[in-house]
């Protein structure tokens, strides 16, 4: 186990060094916007993970390359650590404004920023950002300093692709160890034979699409600061906004419809993006997941439109289409941008229960594996459906028949089909189990009669699917402490697809003598 500690410590140190580097880059924002009071807090926030990471890396530099077990522990502990240390800018800047910084002019404290003087709220915001969830502890994002608006956006943008992918691209060495870490972050397909080349290509595609998204939103009429932030969080399918009512603040049909393809881009796997950019356009329909990104989102949006128009709150077909299409795509891509709020129309939490459950189903399934989206992923849902159909049809064939299951242009024999079906089933069962447990816990802790079962199920699915849509439960005062801690866990397991977190907890409990 000592060898395992060294391996995990070395790679965890690399991740913390990368996190500190991200904070140092962010020092540009308070300088450009003249928010000099935020500089000391942001600098200290950067030095803490940098120092700890440097010590860990130097202490265990000669450790062995990670195996599958180490990779899972590194992924789980790395994302947990990033969530904890990523909260420092929220916490320290909020306290800087509260207490005043000698030698700098500090703005007046606001209730929104004061919420981050509570460490749990700061950790919640950080974990929500890095996991790409988008649920927030702010009640008015517009009054936050630009430095924190940027840090929320930047954390989601980095977290969308993955902190381990970032670390591998910048700091890590080539070899089997890097591949293990890459796979531990719920990714499997490679673009190039070299894992370092693969992750660098992923980042180049992501940066290219980010600039395109920002330009498109700016041309649609969004102010440039909003376009930068929403372009980054929209492509990362994160959903943090810099405005109080998310995208509804702009109340613009053009912006709504420009954001839909941006969110869809984020929900398609990066290897498919690479092939399409190389000119192989067949992947729009030949890749099973990409085909279903459009197929199931089209079906879900049409169903939601029908609910909202014929039995719901909207009086015109276009209004039902505008809000239904946007909200289903936002949910199914796990982005979490919201246009259905009371300020401009009818809030999501007041939609009919069957409309809310339709959106919940979209959050449950999510986007393509290998993308920035959450949920159980399309490929697992399709594997389950095809596997069940295969098992039922098996009854009608003679025992001597040799049958193969075809998934995404791959023909699997009985053993391969059984293994993939089992893996998909385990993820779905675990996902559903934690969804039910979280719903039960929240029902026990929320004030009786204030929220419906559909509201609570919706909120837990949003946290675990890393979506960020809210039925009105999440907030610094409205969500009880137990609910905040539970949601931290849901966001964490949702981003890593549960199993790495369970492996880490089992290891900790076993070493502590709790689990045998």
Short mmCIF file of C-alpha atoms in Angstrom, two decimals:
data_model
loop_
_atom_site.label_atom_id
_atom_site.label_comp_id
_atom_site.label_asym_id
_atom_site.label_seq_id
_atom_site.Cartn_x
_atom_site.Cartn_y
_atom_site.Cartn_z
CA UNK A 1 0.00 0.00 0.00
CA UNK A 2 2.94 2.36 0.59
CA UNK A 3 3.75 2.12 -3.10
CA UNK A 4 0.14 3.01 -3.86
CA UNK A 5 0.32 6.01 -1.53
CA UNK A 6 3.42 7.24 -3.34
CA UNK A 7 1.83 6.82 -6.78
CA UNK A 8 -1.38 8.56 -5.74
CA UNK A 9 0.53 11.28 -3.89
CA UNK A 10 2.75 12.01 -6.88
CA UNK A 11 -0.17 12.34 -9.35
CA UNK A 12 -2.35 14.23 -6.88
CA UNK A 13 0.53 16.67 -6.49
CA UNK A 14 0.54 17.23 -10.26
CA UNK A 15 -3.19 17.97 -10.26
CA UNK A 16 -2.82 20.50 -7.41
CA UNK A 17 0.06 22.18 -9.24
CA UNK A 18 -2.17 22.53 -12.30
CA UNK A 19 -4.95 24.01 -10.15
CA UNK A 20 -2.56 26.57 -8.69
CA UNK A 21 -1.45 27.47 -12.22
CA UNK A 22 -5.08 28.11 -13.25
CA UNK A 23 -5.45 30.53 -10.33
CA UNK A 24 -2.23 32.34 -11.25
CA UNK A 25 -3.52 32.80 -14.83
CA UNK A 26 -6.72 34.25 -13.37
CA UNK A 27 -4.75 37.09 -11.71
CA UNK A 28 -5.09 38.88 -15.06
CA UNK A 29 -8.83 39.43 -14.44
CA UNK A 30 -8.64 41.58 -11.27
CA UNK A 31 -5.81 43.56 -12.87
CA UNK A 32 -7.81 44.27 -16.06
CA UNK A 33 -11.02 45.12 -14.17
CA UNK A 34 -9.24 47.13 -11.44
CA UNK A 35 -10.38 44.80 -8.64
CA UNK A 36 -7.03 45.06 -6.85
CA UNK A 37 -8.57 44.09 -3.50
CA UNK A 38 -8.97 40.55 -4.93
CA UNK A 39 -5.28 40.15 -5.82
CA UNK A 40 -3.94 39.09 -2.38
CA UNK A 41 -6.77 36.58 -1.87
CA UNK A 42 -6.36 35.07 -5.33
CA UNK A 43 -2.56 34.91 -4.97
CA UNK A 44 -2.80 33.13 -1.61
CA UNK A 45 -5.44 30.79 -3.11
CA UNK A 46 -2.97 29.86 -5.85
CA UNK A 47 0.05 29.41 -3.58
CA UNK A 48 -1.67 26.94 -1.24
CA UNK A 49 -2.38 24.16 -3.85
CA UNK A 50 0.88 24.99 -5.66
CA UNK A 51 2.88 24.51 -2.46
CA UNK A 52 1.11 21.31 -1.40
CA UNK A 53 1.30 19.94 -4.94
CA UNK A 54 5.01 20.76 -5.22
CA UNK A 55 5.77 19.00 -1.92
CA UNK A 56 3.73 15.91 -2.88
CA UNK A 57 5.31 15.66 -6.32
CA UNK A 58 8.88 16.11 -5.06
CA UNK A 59 8.31 13.67 -2.16
CA UNK A 60 6.99 10.89 -4.41
CA UNK A 61 8.61 11.76 -7.74
CA UNK A 62 10.09 8.28 -8.21
CA UNK A 63 6.83 6.40 -7.62
CA UNK A 64 5.69 3.70 -10.03
CA UNK A 65 3.28 4.39 -12.90
CA UNK A 66 -0.38 4.10 -11.88
CA UNK A 67 -2.40 0.96 -12.51
CA UNK A 68 -6.16 0.80 -12.80
CA UNK A 69 -6.66 0.87 -9.03
CA UNK A 70 -4.34 3.87 -8.60
CA UNK A 71 -6.02 5.67 -11.50
CA UNK A 72 -9.40 5.45 -9.83
CA UNK A 73 -8.06 6.66 -6.49
CA UNK A 74 -6.23 9.54 -8.20
CA UNK A 75 -9.38 10.52 -10.13
CA UNK A 76 -11.62 10.44 -7.05
CA UNK A 77 -9.17 12.15 -4.69
CA UNK A 78 -8.06 14.60 -7.39
CA UNK A 79 -11.58 15.83 -8.14
CA UNK A 80 -12.39 16.01 -4.42
CA UNK A 81 -9.21 18.02 -3.74
CA UNK A 82 -9.86 20.36 -6.65
CA UNK A 83 -13.35 20.99 -5.27
CA UNK A 84 -11.91 21.80 -1.83
CA UNK A 85 -8.94 23.96 -2.89
CA UNK A 86 -10.92 25.57 -5.72
CA UNK A 87 -13.16 27.10 -3.06
CA UNK A 88 -10.35 29.30 -1.71
CA UNK A 89 -10.94 32.24 -4.13
CA UNK A 90 -14.63 32.37 -3.09
CA UNK A 91 -13.82 32.13 0.60
CA UNK A 92 -10.84 34.49 0.74
CA UNK A 93 -12.26 37.17 -1.57
CA UNK A 94 -15.53 37.18 0.40
CA UNK A 95 -13.58 37.61 3.65
CA UNK A 96 -11.33 40.27 2.03
CA UNK A 97 -14.40 42.36 1.27
CA UNK A 98 -15.89 41.63 4.69
CA UNK A 99 -12.78 42.71 6.61
CA UNK A 100 -11.18 45.13 4.13
CA UNK A 101 -7.69 44.79 2.64
CA UNK A 102 -5.08 47.27 3.96
CA UNK A 103 -3.83 49.52 1.17
CA UNK A 104 -6.64 48.67 -1.25
CA UNK A 105 -10.10 50.13 -1.80
CA UNK A 106 -12.67 47.39 -1.19
CA UNK A 107 -16.30 47.54 -2.33
CA UNK A 108 -19.25 47.27 0.04
CA UNK A 109 -20.20 43.79 1.13
CA UNK A 110 -23.27 42.24 -0.51
CA UNK A 111 -25.51 39.47 0.76
CA UNK A 112 -24.55 37.40 -2.31
CA UNK A 113 -20.81 37.62 -1.63
CA UNK A 114 -21.26 37.29 2.14
CA UNK A 115 -22.72 33.82 1.57
CA UNK A 116 -19.22 32.67 0.58
CA UNK A 117 -17.79 33.55 3.99
CA UNK A 118 -19.37 30.21 4.94
CA UNK A 119 -16.81 27.54 3.87
CA UNK A 120 -19.53 25.02 2.93
CA UNK A 121 -21.10 27.47 0.46
CA UNK A 122 -17.68 28.18 -1.08
CA UNK A 123 -16.91 24.45 -1.43
CA UNK A 124 -20.36 23.85 -2.92
CA UNK A 125 -19.76 26.55 -5.56
CA UNK A 126 -16.31 25.18 -6.38
CA UNK A 127 -17.47 21.56 -6.66
CA UNK A 128 -20.45 22.67 -8.77
CA UNK A 129 -18.09 24.55 -11.07
CA UNK A 130 -15.43 21.91 -11.61
CA UNK A 131 -17.96 19.10 -12.03
CA UNK A 132 -19.83 21.23 -14.58
CA UNK A 133 -23.03 21.12 -12.56
CA UNK A 134 -24.00 24.78 -12.35
CA UNK A 135 -26.16 24.70 -9.19
CA UNK A 136 -25.17 27.78 -7.24
CA UNK A 137 -25.02 29.31 -3.79
CA UNK A 138 -25.42 32.83 -5.20
CA UNK A 139 -28.76 34.58 -5.27
CA UNK A 140 -27.60 37.35 -7.63
CA UNK A 141 -24.58 36.62 -9.81
CA UNK A 142 -24.56 40.14 -11.25
CA UNK A 143 -23.22 41.69 -8.01
CA UNK A 144 -20.28 39.30 -7.72
CA UNK A 145 -16.83 40.78 -8.45
CA UNK A 146 -15.72 40.11 -12.03
CA UNK A 147 -12.87 38.04 -10.56
CA UNK A 148 -15.32 35.53 -9.06
CA UNK A 149 -17.58 35.60 -12.12
CA UNK A 150 -14.50 34.59 -14.11
CA UNK A 151 -13.37 31.93 -11.61
CA UNK A 152 -16.81 30.29 -11.72
CA UNK A 153 -16.72 30.28 -15.52
CA UNK A 154 -13.09 29.15 -15.76
CA UNK A 155 -13.62 26.28 -13.33
CA UNK A 156 -16.55 24.99 -15.41
CA UNK A 157 -14.64 25.38 -18.65
CA UNK A 158 -11.66 23.40 -17.35
CA UNK A 159 -13.85 20.88 -15.56
CA UNK A 160 -15.84 20.24 -18.74
CA UNK A 161 -12.88 18.57 -20.40
CA UNK A 162 -11.40 17.36 -17.11
CA UNK A 163 -8.71 18.39 -14.66
CA UNK A 164 -6.82 15.14 -15.20
CA UNK A 165 -6.95 15.61 -18.97
CA UNK A 166 -5.58 19.12 -18.43
CA UNK A 167 -2.83 17.83 -16.15
CA UNK A 168 -1.92 15.10 -18.63
CA UNK A 169 -1.78 17.62 -21.49
CA UNK A 170 0.48 20.09 -19.70
CA UNK A 171 2.47 18.32 -17.03
CA UNK A 172 2.41 14.58 -17.37
CA UNK A 173 4.75 12.30 -19.23
CA UNK A 174 3.77 9.95 -22.04
CA UNK A 175 3.27 6.27 -21.28
CA UNK A 176 0.83 3.75 -19.88
CA UNK A 177 0.39 5.72 -16.65
CA UNK A 178 -1.09 8.67 -18.51
CA UNK A 179 -3.48 6.35 -20.38
CA UNK A 180 -4.67 4.89 -17.08
CA UNK A 181 -5.38 8.35 -15.67
CA UNK A 182 -7.15 9.37 -18.90
CA UNK A 183 -9.44 6.34 -18.68
CA UNK A 184 -10.09 6.88 -14.98
CA UNK A 185 -11.81 10.18 -15.82
CA UNK A 186 -14.62 8.34 -17.64
CA UNK A 187 -12.96 8.52 -21.08
CA UNK A 188 -11.91 5.64 -23.28
CA UNK A 189 -11.53 6.51 -26.99
CA UNK A 190 -8.23 7.90 -28.22
CA UNK A 191 -7.75 10.21 -31.19
CA UNK A 192 -4.07 9.42 -31.69
CA UNK A 193 -1.94 6.44 -30.57
CA UNK A 194 -0.19 8.75 -28.06
CA UNK A 195 -2.33 9.76 -25.09
CA UNK A 196 -0.53 13.11 -24.73
CA UNK A 197 -1.24 13.92 -28.40
CA UNK A 198 -4.85 12.88 -27.86
CA UNK A 199 -5.47 15.18 -24.91
CA UNK A 200 -3.69 18.08 -26.59
CA UNK A 201 -5.88 17.63 -29.69
CA UNK A 202 -8.96 17.60 -27.45
CA UNK A 203 -7.90 20.91 -25.94
CA UNK A 204 -7.22 22.48 -29.33
CA UNK A 205 -10.70 21.49 -30.53
CA UNK A 206 -12.22 22.81 -27.30
CA UNK A 207 -10.40 26.16 -27.59
CA UNK A 208 -11.42 26.51 -31.26
CA UNK A 209 -15.08 25.86 -30.45
CA UNK A 210 -14.92 28.22 -27.48
CA UNK A 211 -13.83 31.15 -29.65
CA UNK A 212 -16.54 30.27 -32.17
CA UNK A 213 -19.19 30.17 -29.43
CA UNK A 214 -18.13 33.53 -27.99
CA UNK A 215 -18.22 35.15 -31.44
CA UNK A 216 -21.66 33.69 -32.25
CA UNK A 217 -23.19 34.93 -28.97
CA UNK A 218 -21.67 38.38 -29.41
CA UNK A 219 -23.09 38.62 -32.95
CA UNK A 220 -26.49 37.53 -31.58
CA UNK A 221 -26.51 40.60 -29.36
CA UNK A 222 -25.02 39.44 -26.06
CA UNK A 223 -22.57 41.92 -24.45
CA UNK A 224 -18.94 40.77 -24.82
CA UNK A 225 -18.36 39.91 -21.12
CA UNK A 226 -21.55 37.84 -21.13
CA UNK A 227 -20.57 36.23 -24.44
CA UNK A 228 -17.17 35.20 -23.04
CA UNK A 229 -18.64 33.67 -19.90
CA UNK A 230 -21.69 32.03 -21.47
CA UNK A 231 -19.73 30.83 -24.50
CA UNK A 232 -17.29 29.04 -22.20
CA UNK A 233 -19.88 27.54 -19.84
CA UNK A 234 -22.29 26.70 -22.66
CA UNK A 235 -19.71 24.71 -24.61
CA UNK A 236 -18.51 23.04 -21.40
CA UNK A 237 -22.17 22.16 -20.67
CA UNK A 238 -21.64 23.71 -17.27
CA UNK A 239 -24.40 26.31 -17.08
CA UNK A 240 -23.01 28.93 -14.69
CA UNK A 241 -24.25 32.39 -15.63
CA UNK A 242 -23.16 35.90 -14.72
CA UNK A 243 -26.74 37.15 -14.63
CA UNK A 244 -29.39 36.68 -11.97
CA UNK A 245 -31.92 34.91 -14.21
CA UNK A 246 -29.46 32.92 -16.32
CA UNK A 247 -30.15 33.26 -20.06
CA UNK A 248 -33.68 34.51 -19.37
CA UNK A 249 -32.10 37.85 -18.40
CA UNK A 250 -31.51 38.62 -22.08
CA UNK A 251 -35.05 37.52 -23.12
CA UNK A 252 -33.76 37.16 -26.68
CA UNK A 253 -35.00 34.59 -29.19
CA UNK A 254 -31.75 34.97 -31.17
CA UNK A 255 -29.54 34.24 -28.14
CA UNK A 256 -31.71 31.26 -27.15
CA UNK A 257 -31.39 29.69 -30.59
CA UNK A 258 -27.65 30.41 -30.89
CA UNK A 259 -27.01 28.66 -27.59
CA UNK A 260 -28.78 25.45 -28.64
CA UNK A 261 -26.09 24.34 -31.17
CA UNK A 262 -23.36 25.43 -28.73
CA UNK A 263 -24.77 23.11 -26.06
CA UNK A 264 -25.15 20.33 -28.63
CA UNK A 265 -21.48 20.70 -29.63
CA UNK A 266 -20.50 20.10 -26.01
CA UNK A 267 -22.56 16.90 -25.84
CA UNK A 268 -20.84 15.21 -28.81
CA UNK A 269 -17.71 13.12 -28.21
CA UNK A 270 -14.38 14.79 -29.01
CA UNK A 271 -13.11 11.95 -31.25
CA UNK A 272 -16.19 12.51 -33.45
CA UNK A 273 -15.51 16.25 -33.55
CA UNK A 274 -11.97 15.48 -34.66
CA UNK A 275 -13.12 13.23 -37.52
CA UNK A 276 -15.72 15.77 -38.67
CA UNK A 277 -13.13 18.56 -38.62
CA UNK A 278 -10.91 16.29 -40.75
CA UNK A 279 -13.71 16.27 -43.34
CA UNK A 280 -15.30 12.92 -42.48
CA UNK A 281 -18.88 14.21 -42.26
CA UNK A 282 -20.36 10.69 -42.25
CA UNK A 283 -19.87 10.65 -38.47
CA UNK A 284 -22.91 12.91 -38.08
CA UNK A 285 -25.06 9.86 -38.83
CA UNK A 286 -22.71 6.83 -38.78
CA UNK A 287 -21.65 7.31 -35.13
CA UNK A 288 -24.37 5.80 -32.96
CA UNK A 289 -24.10 8.32 -30.12
CA UNK A 290 -24.01 11.37 -32.39
CA UNK A 291 -27.03 10.11 -34.30
CA UNK A 292 -28.92 9.71 -31.05
CA UNK A 293 -27.81 13.10 -29.70
CA UNK A 294 -30.01 14.57 -32.41
CA UNK A 295 -32.59 11.78 -32.41
CA UNK A 296 -33.49 11.58 -28.76
CA UNK A 297 -33.20 15.30 -28.19
CA UNK A 298 -35.55 15.86 -31.11
CA UNK A 299 -38.07 13.36 -29.73
CA UNK A 300 -37.76 14.70 -26.16
CA UNK A 301 -38.15 18.32 -27.30
CA UNK A 302 -41.23 17.47 -29.39
CA UNK A 303 -42.82 15.66 -26.45
CA UNK A 304 -42.08 18.54 -24.10
CA UNK A 305 -43.43 21.04 -26.62
CA UNK A 306 -46.70 19.08 -26.79
CA UNK A 307 -47.00 18.99 -22.98
CA UNK A 308 -46.31 22.71 -22.66
CA UNK A 309 -48.63 23.80 -25.45
CA UNK A 310 -51.66 21.50 -25.19
CA UNK A 311 -51.79 21.15 -21.40
CA UNK A 312 -49.18 23.55 -20.06
CA UNK A 313 -48.61 27.20 -19.41
CA UNK A 314 -47.86 28.61 -22.87
CA UNK A 315 -50.52 30.07 -25.14
CA UNK A 316 -48.76 30.03 -28.51
CA UNK A 317 -47.05 27.14 -30.32
CA UNK A 318 -43.90 29.24 -30.77
CA UNK A 319 -43.60 30.10 -27.06
CA UNK A 320 -43.95 26.41 -26.16
CA UNK A 321 -41.36 25.52 -28.82
CA UNK A 322 -38.92 28.22 -27.70
CA UNK A 323 -38.95 27.30 -24.01
CA UNK A 324 -39.51 23.55 -24.43
CA UNK A 325 -36.74 23.06 -27.00
CA UNK A 326 -34.23 25.17 -25.08
CA UNK A 327 -34.93 23.57 -21.70
CA UNK A 328 -34.89 19.99 -22.98
CA UNK A 329 -31.60 20.52 -24.84
CA UNK A 330 -30.19 22.33 -21.81
CA UNK A 331 -31.19 19.38 -19.60
CA UNK A 332 -30.20 16.54 -21.92
CA UNK A 333 -26.81 18.08 -22.71
CA UNK A 334 -26.47 18.64 -18.93
CA UNK A 335 -25.79 22.35 -19.42
CA UNK A 336 -28.36 23.82 -17.08
CA UNK A 337 -28.95 27.23 -18.66
CA UNK A 338 -32.42 28.40 -17.75
CA UNK A 339 -34.86 30.48 -19.78
CA UNK A 340 -38.02 29.36 -17.98
CA UNK A 341 -38.11 31.65 -14.93
CA UNK A 342 -40.91 33.72 -13.45
CA UNK A 343 -39.31 37.01 -14.48
CA UNK A 344 -40.04 36.42 -18.16
CA UNK A 345 -42.57 33.55 -18.38
CA UNK A 346 -43.29 30.50 -16.21
CA UNK A 347 -40.59 29.00 -13.98
CA UNK A 348 -39.55 25.38 -14.45
CA UNK A 349 -40.67 24.53 -10.92
CA UNK A 350 -44.24 25.54 -11.84
CA UNK A 351 -44.44 23.50 -15.04
CA UNK A 352 -46.81 20.50 -14.92
CA UNK A 353 -45.28 17.49 -13.14
CA UNK A 354 -45.16 15.38 -16.33
CA UNK A 355 -43.25 18.20 -18.10
CA UNK A 356 -40.75 18.35 -15.22
CA UNK A 357 -40.34 14.56 -15.32
CA UNK A 358 -39.69 14.72 -19.08
CA UNK A 359 -36.85 17.16 -18.39
CA UNK A 360 -35.67 14.90 -15.54
CA UNK A 361 -35.46 11.97 -17.97
CA UNK A 362 -33.28 14.10 -20.25
CA UNK A 363 -30.93 14.81 -17.33
CA UNK A 364 -30.86 11.11 -16.43
CA UNK A 365 -29.67 10.00 -19.88
CA UNK A 366 -27.32 12.91 -20.67
CA UNK A 367 -25.08 13.24 -23.74
CA UNK A 368 -22.41 11.16 -25.46
CA UNK A 369 -19.59 9.40 -23.62
CA UNK A 370 -16.33 11.25 -24.31
CA UNK A 371 -18.07 14.63 -24.34
CA UNK A 372 -18.43 17.27 -21.61
CA UNK A 373 -21.99 16.14 -20.77
CA UNK A 374 -23.08 14.19 -17.68
CA UNK A 375 -25.85 11.67 -16.97
CA UNK A 376 -25.51 7.92 -17.51
CA UNK A 377 -24.48 8.69 -21.15
CA UNK A 378 -26.26 7.74 -24.34
CA UNK A 379 -24.09 4.74 -25.12
CA UNK A 380 -25.04 3.05 -21.84
CA UNK A 381 -28.73 3.62 -22.41
CA UNK A 382 -28.44 2.26 -25.94
CA UNK A 383 -26.37 -0.72 -24.75
CA UNK A 384 -29.04 -1.56 -22.19
CA UNK A 385 -31.88 -1.33 -24.74
CA UNK A 386 -30.02 -3.37 -27.35
CA UNK A 387 -28.84 -5.87 -24.72
CA UNK A 388 -32.34 -6.44 -23.37
CA UNK A 389 -33.70 -6.89 -26.89
CA UNK A 390 -30.86 -9.33 -27.64
CA UNK A 391 -31.61 -11.38 -24.51
CA UNK A 392 -35.34 -11.57 -25.24
CA UNK A 393 -34.80 -12.55 -28.89
CA UNK A 394 -32.38 -15.25 -27.74
CA UNK A 395 -35.36 -17.36 -26.63
CA UNK A 396 -36.50 -17.72 -30.24
CA UNK A 397 -33.18 -19.08 -31.57
CA UNK A 398 -31.88 -22.68 -31.23
CA UNK A 399 -29.18 -23.22 -28.58
CA UNK A 400 -26.62 -23.97 -31.30
CA UNK A 401 -27.14 -20.57 -32.95
CA UNK A 402 -24.15 -18.20 -32.91
CA UNK A 403 -25.44 -14.68 -32.40
CA UNK A 404 -23.63 -11.36 -32.19
CA UNK A 405 -24.71 -8.02 -30.77
CA UNK A 406 -23.96 -4.99 -32.93
CA UNK A 407 -23.31 -1.69 -31.12
CA UNK A 408 -21.88 1.39 -32.82
CA UNK A 409 -20.50 -0.56 -35.82
CA UNK A 410 -18.89 -3.16 -33.53
CA UNK A 411 -20.00 -6.82 -33.64
CA UNK A 412 -19.67 -8.29 -30.14
CA UNK A 413 -19.60 -12.02 -29.41
CA UNK A 414 -21.57 -13.45 -26.50
CA UNK A 415 -18.82 -12.83 -23.95
CA UNK A 416 -18.15 -9.26 -25.06
CA UNK A 417 -21.85 -8.45 -25.25
CA UNK A 418 -22.44 -9.85 -21.78
CA UNK A 419 -19.55 -7.81 -20.33
CA UNK A 420 -20.66 -4.50 -21.88
CA UNK A 421 -24.29 -5.12 -20.94
CA UNK A 422 -23.26 -5.84 -17.36
CA UNK A 423 -21.10 -2.69 -17.13
CA UNK A 424 -23.93 -0.51 -18.43
CA UNK A 425 -26.43 -2.16 -16.08
CA UNK A 426 -24.18 -1.62 -13.04
CA UNK A 427 -23.80 2.09 -13.78
CA UNK A 428 -27.54 2.52 -14.33
CA UNK A 429 -28.42 0.62 -11.14
CA UNK A 430 -25.91 2.60 -9.07
CA UNK A 431 -27.04 5.88 -10.63
CA UNK A 432 -30.69 5.10 -9.90
CA UNK A 433 -29.94 3.92 -6.36
CA UNK A 434 -28.14 7.12 -5.38
CA UNK A 435 -30.86 9.16 -7.09
CA UNK A 436 -33.53 7.50 -4.94
CA UNK A 437 -31.44 7.78 -1.75
CA UNK A 438 -30.75 11.47 -2.39
CA UNK A 439 -34.43 12.16 -3.07
CA UNK A 440 -35.43 10.39 0.14
CA UNK A 441 -32.85 12.33 2.17
CA UNK A 442 -33.93 15.67 0.72
CA UNK A 443 -37.61 14.92 1.37
CA UNK A 444 -36.70 14.32 5.03
CA UNK A 445 -34.73 17.55 5.42
CA UNK A 446 -36.81 20.07 3.43
CA UNK A 447 -39.77 21.86 5.08
CA UNK A 448 -42.86 19.65 4.81
CA UNK A 449 -45.25 20.52 1.99
CA UNK A 450 -43.07 23.24 0.45
CA UNK A 451 -41.86 21.20 -2.54
CA UNK A 452 -43.48 18.38 -4.51
CA UNK A 453 -41.88 14.98 -5.15
CA UNK A 454 -41.36 16.03 -8.79
CA UNK A 455 -39.49 19.16 -7.58
CA UNK A 456 -37.20 17.14 -5.30
CA UNK A 457 -36.53 14.35 -7.82
CA UNK A 458 -35.77 17.02 -10.43
CA UNK A 459 -33.26 18.79 -8.16
CA UNK A 460 -31.38 15.61 -7.15
CA UNK A 461 -31.23 14.40 -10.76
CA UNK A 462 -29.88 17.83 -11.70
CA UNK A 463 -27.10 17.62 -9.11
CA UNK A 464 -26.13 14.01 -9.87
CA UNK A 465 -26.38 14.49 -13.63
CA UNK A 466 -24.16 17.60 -13.35
CA UNK A 467 -26.89 19.64 -15.03
CA UNK A 468 -27.67 22.66 -12.84
CA UNK A 469 -31.33 23.30 -13.67
CA UNK A 470 -33.22 24.12 -10.51
CA UNK A 471 -36.83 23.86 -9.42
CA UNK A 472 -36.05 26.49 -6.79
CA UNK A 473 -34.65 24.32 -3.97
CA UNK A 474 -30.92 25.11 -4.23
CA UNK A 475 -29.77 28.33 -2.61
CA UNK A 476 -27.65 29.51 0.33
CA UNK A 477 -30.69 29.70 2.63
CA UNK A 478 -33.25 27.42 0.99
CA UNK A 479 -31.08 24.27 0.92
CA UNK A 480 -30.38 22.83 4.42
CA UNK A 481 -26.80 21.98 5.44
CA UNK A 482 -27.42 18.23 5.08
CA UNK A 483 -28.79 18.87 1.58
CA UNK A 484 -25.67 20.85 0.63
CA UNK A 485 -23.39 18.05 1.83
CA UNK A 486 -25.51 15.46 0.01
CA UNK A 487 -25.40 17.51 -3.20
CA UNK A 488 -21.59 17.77 -2.93
CA UNK A 489 -21.51 13.98 -2.94
CA UNK A 490 -24.00 13.72 -5.82
CA UNK A 491 -22.01 16.15 -7.98
CA UNK A 492 -18.76 14.32 -7.20
CA UNK A 493 -20.02 10.82 -8.04
CA UNK A 494 -21.95 12.11 -11.06
CA UNK A 495 -18.83 13.59 -12.65
CA UNK A 496 -16.77 10.43 -12.14
CA UNK A 497 -19.56 7.96 -12.92
CA UNK A 498 -19.68 6.67 -9.33
CA UNK A 499 -17.30 3.69 -9.38
CA UNK A 500 -13.97 5.53 -8.75
CA UNK A 501 -15.53 7.24 -5.74
CA UNK A 502 -16.80 3.93 -4.36
CA UNK A 503 -13.35 2.37 -4.88
CA UNK A 504 -11.72 5.23 -2.94
CA UNK A 505 -14.26 5.10 -0.11
CA UNK A 506 -13.90 1.32 0.14
CA UNK A 507 -10.12 1.72 0.38
CA UNK A 508 -10.39 4.37 3.11
CA UNK A 509 -12.94 2.38 5.11
CA UNK A 510 -10.92 -0.81 4.74
CA UNK A 511 -7.75 0.84 6.02
CA UNK A 512 -9.77 2.35 8.86
CA UNK A 513 -11.13 -1.07 9.82
CA UNK A 514 -14.73 -0.08 8.99
CA UNK A 515 -15.05 -2.33 5.93
CA UNK A 516 -13.90 -5.96 5.72
#
